[in-house]
PDB file of C-alpha atoms in Angstrom:
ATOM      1  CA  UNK A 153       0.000   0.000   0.000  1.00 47.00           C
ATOM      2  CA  UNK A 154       1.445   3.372  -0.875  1.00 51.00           C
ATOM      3  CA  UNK A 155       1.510   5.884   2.070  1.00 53.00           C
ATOM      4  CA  UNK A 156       1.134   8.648  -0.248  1.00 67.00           C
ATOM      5  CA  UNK A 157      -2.648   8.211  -1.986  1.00 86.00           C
ATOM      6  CA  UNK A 158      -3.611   7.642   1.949  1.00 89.00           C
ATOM      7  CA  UNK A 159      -5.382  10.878   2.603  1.00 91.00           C
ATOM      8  CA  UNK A 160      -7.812  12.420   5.713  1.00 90.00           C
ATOM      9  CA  UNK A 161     -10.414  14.505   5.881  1.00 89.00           C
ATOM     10  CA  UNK A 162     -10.155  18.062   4.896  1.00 91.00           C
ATOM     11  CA  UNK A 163      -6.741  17.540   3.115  1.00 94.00           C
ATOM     12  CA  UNK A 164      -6.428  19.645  -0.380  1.00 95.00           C
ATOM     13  CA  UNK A 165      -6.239  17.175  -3.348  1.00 94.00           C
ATOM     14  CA  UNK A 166      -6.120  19.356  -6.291  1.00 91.00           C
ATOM     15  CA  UNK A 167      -7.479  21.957  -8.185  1.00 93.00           C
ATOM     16  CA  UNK A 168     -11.230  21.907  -9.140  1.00 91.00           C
ATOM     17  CA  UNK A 169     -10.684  23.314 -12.752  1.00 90.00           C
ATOM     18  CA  UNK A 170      -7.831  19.903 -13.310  1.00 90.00           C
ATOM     19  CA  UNK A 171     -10.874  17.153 -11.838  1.00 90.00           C
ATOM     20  CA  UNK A 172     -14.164  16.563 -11.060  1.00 89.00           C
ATOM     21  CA  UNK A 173     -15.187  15.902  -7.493  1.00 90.00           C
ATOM     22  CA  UNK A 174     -16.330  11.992  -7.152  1.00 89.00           C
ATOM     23  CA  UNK A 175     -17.167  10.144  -3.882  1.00 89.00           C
ATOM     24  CA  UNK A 176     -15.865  11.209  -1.145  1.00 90.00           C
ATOM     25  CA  UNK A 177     -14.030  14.197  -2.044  1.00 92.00           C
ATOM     26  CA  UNK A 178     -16.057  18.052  -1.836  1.00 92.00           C
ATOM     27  CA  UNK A 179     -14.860  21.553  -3.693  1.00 93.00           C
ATOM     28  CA  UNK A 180     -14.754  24.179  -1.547  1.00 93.00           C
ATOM     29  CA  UNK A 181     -14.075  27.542  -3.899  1.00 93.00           C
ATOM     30  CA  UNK A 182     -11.775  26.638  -6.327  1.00 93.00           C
ATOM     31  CA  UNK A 183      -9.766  23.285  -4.474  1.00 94.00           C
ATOM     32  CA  UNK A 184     -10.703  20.000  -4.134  1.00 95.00           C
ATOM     33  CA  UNK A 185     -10.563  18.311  -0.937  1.00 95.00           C
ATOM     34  CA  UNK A 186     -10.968  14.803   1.055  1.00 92.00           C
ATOM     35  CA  UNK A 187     -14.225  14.489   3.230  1.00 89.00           C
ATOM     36  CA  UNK A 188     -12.772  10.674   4.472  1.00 85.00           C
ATOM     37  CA  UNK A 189     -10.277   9.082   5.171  1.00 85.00           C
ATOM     38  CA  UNK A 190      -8.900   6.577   2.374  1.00 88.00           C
ATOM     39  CA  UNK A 191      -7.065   6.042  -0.564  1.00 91.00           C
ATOM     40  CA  UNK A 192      -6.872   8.663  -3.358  1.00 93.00           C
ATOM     41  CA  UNK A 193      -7.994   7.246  -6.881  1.00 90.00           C
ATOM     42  CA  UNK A 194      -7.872   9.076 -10.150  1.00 89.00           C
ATOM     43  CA  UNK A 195      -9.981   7.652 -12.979  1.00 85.00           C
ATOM     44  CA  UNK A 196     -10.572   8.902 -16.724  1.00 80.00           C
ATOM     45  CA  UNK A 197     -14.147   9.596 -17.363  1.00 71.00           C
ATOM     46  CA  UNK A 198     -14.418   9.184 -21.604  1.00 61.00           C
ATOM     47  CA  UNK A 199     -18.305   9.819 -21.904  1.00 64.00           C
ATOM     48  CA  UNK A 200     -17.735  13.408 -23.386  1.00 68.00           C
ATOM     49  CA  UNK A 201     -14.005  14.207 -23.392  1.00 67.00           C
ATOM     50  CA  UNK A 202     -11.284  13.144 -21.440  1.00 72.00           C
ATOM     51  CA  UNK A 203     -12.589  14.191 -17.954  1.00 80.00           C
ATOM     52  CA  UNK A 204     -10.076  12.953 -14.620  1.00 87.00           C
ATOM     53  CA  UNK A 205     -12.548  11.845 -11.993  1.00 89.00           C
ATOM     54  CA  UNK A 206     -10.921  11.891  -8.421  1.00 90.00           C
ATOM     55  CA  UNK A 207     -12.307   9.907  -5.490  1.00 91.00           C
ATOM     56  CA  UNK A 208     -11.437   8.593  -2.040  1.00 91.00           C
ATOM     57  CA  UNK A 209     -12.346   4.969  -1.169  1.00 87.00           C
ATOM     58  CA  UNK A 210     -12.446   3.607   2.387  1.00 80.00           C
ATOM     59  CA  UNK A 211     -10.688   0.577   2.929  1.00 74.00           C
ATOM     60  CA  UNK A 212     -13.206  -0.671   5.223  1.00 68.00           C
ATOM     61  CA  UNK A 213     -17.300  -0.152   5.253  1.00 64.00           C
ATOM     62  CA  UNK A 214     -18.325   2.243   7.531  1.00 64.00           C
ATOM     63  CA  UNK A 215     -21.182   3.549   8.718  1.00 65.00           C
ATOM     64  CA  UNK A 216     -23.356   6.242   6.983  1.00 70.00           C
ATOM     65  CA  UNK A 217     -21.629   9.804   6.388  1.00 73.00           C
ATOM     66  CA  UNK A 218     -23.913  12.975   6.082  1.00 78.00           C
ATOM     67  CA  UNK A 219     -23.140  14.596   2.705  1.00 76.00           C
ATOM     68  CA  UNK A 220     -24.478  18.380   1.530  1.00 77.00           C
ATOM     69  CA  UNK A 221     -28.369  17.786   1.771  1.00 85.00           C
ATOM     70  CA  UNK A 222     -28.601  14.577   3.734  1.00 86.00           C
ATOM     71  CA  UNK A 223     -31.407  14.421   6.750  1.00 91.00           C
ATOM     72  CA  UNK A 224     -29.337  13.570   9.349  1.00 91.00           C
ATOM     73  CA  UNK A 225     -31.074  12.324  13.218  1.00 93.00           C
ATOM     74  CA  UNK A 226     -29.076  13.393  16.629  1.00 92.00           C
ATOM     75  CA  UNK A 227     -28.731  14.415  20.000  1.00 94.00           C
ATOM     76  CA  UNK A 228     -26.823  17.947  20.800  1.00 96.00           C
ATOM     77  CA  UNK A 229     -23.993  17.483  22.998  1.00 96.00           C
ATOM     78  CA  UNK A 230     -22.890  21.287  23.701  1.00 96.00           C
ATOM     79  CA  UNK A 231     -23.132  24.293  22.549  1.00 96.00           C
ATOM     80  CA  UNK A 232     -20.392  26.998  22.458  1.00 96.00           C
ATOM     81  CA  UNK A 233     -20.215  30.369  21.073  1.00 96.00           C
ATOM     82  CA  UNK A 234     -18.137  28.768  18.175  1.00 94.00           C
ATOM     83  CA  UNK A 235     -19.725  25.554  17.721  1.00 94.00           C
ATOM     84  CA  UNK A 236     -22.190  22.939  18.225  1.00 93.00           C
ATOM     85  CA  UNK A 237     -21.384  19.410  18.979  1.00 94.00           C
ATOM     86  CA  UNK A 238     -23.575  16.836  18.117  1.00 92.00           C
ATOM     87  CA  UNK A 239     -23.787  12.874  17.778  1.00 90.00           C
ATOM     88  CA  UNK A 240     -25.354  11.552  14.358  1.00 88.00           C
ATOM     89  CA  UNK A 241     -27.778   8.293  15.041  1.00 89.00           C
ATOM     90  CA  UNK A 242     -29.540   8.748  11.988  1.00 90.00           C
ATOM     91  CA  UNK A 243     -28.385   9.440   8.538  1.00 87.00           C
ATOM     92  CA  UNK A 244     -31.066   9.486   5.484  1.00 87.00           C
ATOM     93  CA  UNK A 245     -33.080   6.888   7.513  1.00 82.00           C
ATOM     94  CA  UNK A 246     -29.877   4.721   7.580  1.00 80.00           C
ATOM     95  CA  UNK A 247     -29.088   4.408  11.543  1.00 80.00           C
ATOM     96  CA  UNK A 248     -25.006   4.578  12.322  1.00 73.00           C
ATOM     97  CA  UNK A 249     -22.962   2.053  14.089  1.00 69.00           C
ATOM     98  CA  UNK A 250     -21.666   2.082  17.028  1.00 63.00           C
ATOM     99  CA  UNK A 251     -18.192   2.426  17.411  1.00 52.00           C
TER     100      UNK A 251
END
């Protein structure tokens, strides 16, 4: 296993204009960046064009993930000026596991 396609959450991949965003990656202005942790994959999409596709696969299956738009279910935790903390039970009527 290379060390080097390992990435985390949050960590810049490239530049939106180069790919497009697949599973588990996000653009956030013009960069594209992990929202997992897993292996980096680049893939040619040939339907119109030579597109690069960039994704990050988990090694392992893990429980559900909220993505932009998804219903999620919890409990708050705390609340700070800054921040709210809260655990996920519920994501699109898919319940988490336990850790």
């Amino acid at each position: 296993m290379n060390t080097k396609n390992i990435v985390t959450p949050g960590q810049r991949l490239g530049f939106a204009q180069d790919y497009v965003a697949g599973p588990g990656t996000y653009v956030r202005g013009n960069l594209l960046y992990a929202s997992v942790v897993g292996m980096k994959r680049v893939s040619k999409q040939t339907a119109e064009g030579e597109t690069l596709v960039l994704t990050v696969s988990r090694e392992k299956q893990q429980s559900a993930i909220p993505e932009v738009c998804s219903l999620i279910t919890g409990k708050v935790i705390r609340i700070t000026p800054k921040e709210a903390v809260v655990s996920i039970m519920v994501v699109d009527n898919s319940p988490r596991k336990r850790l």
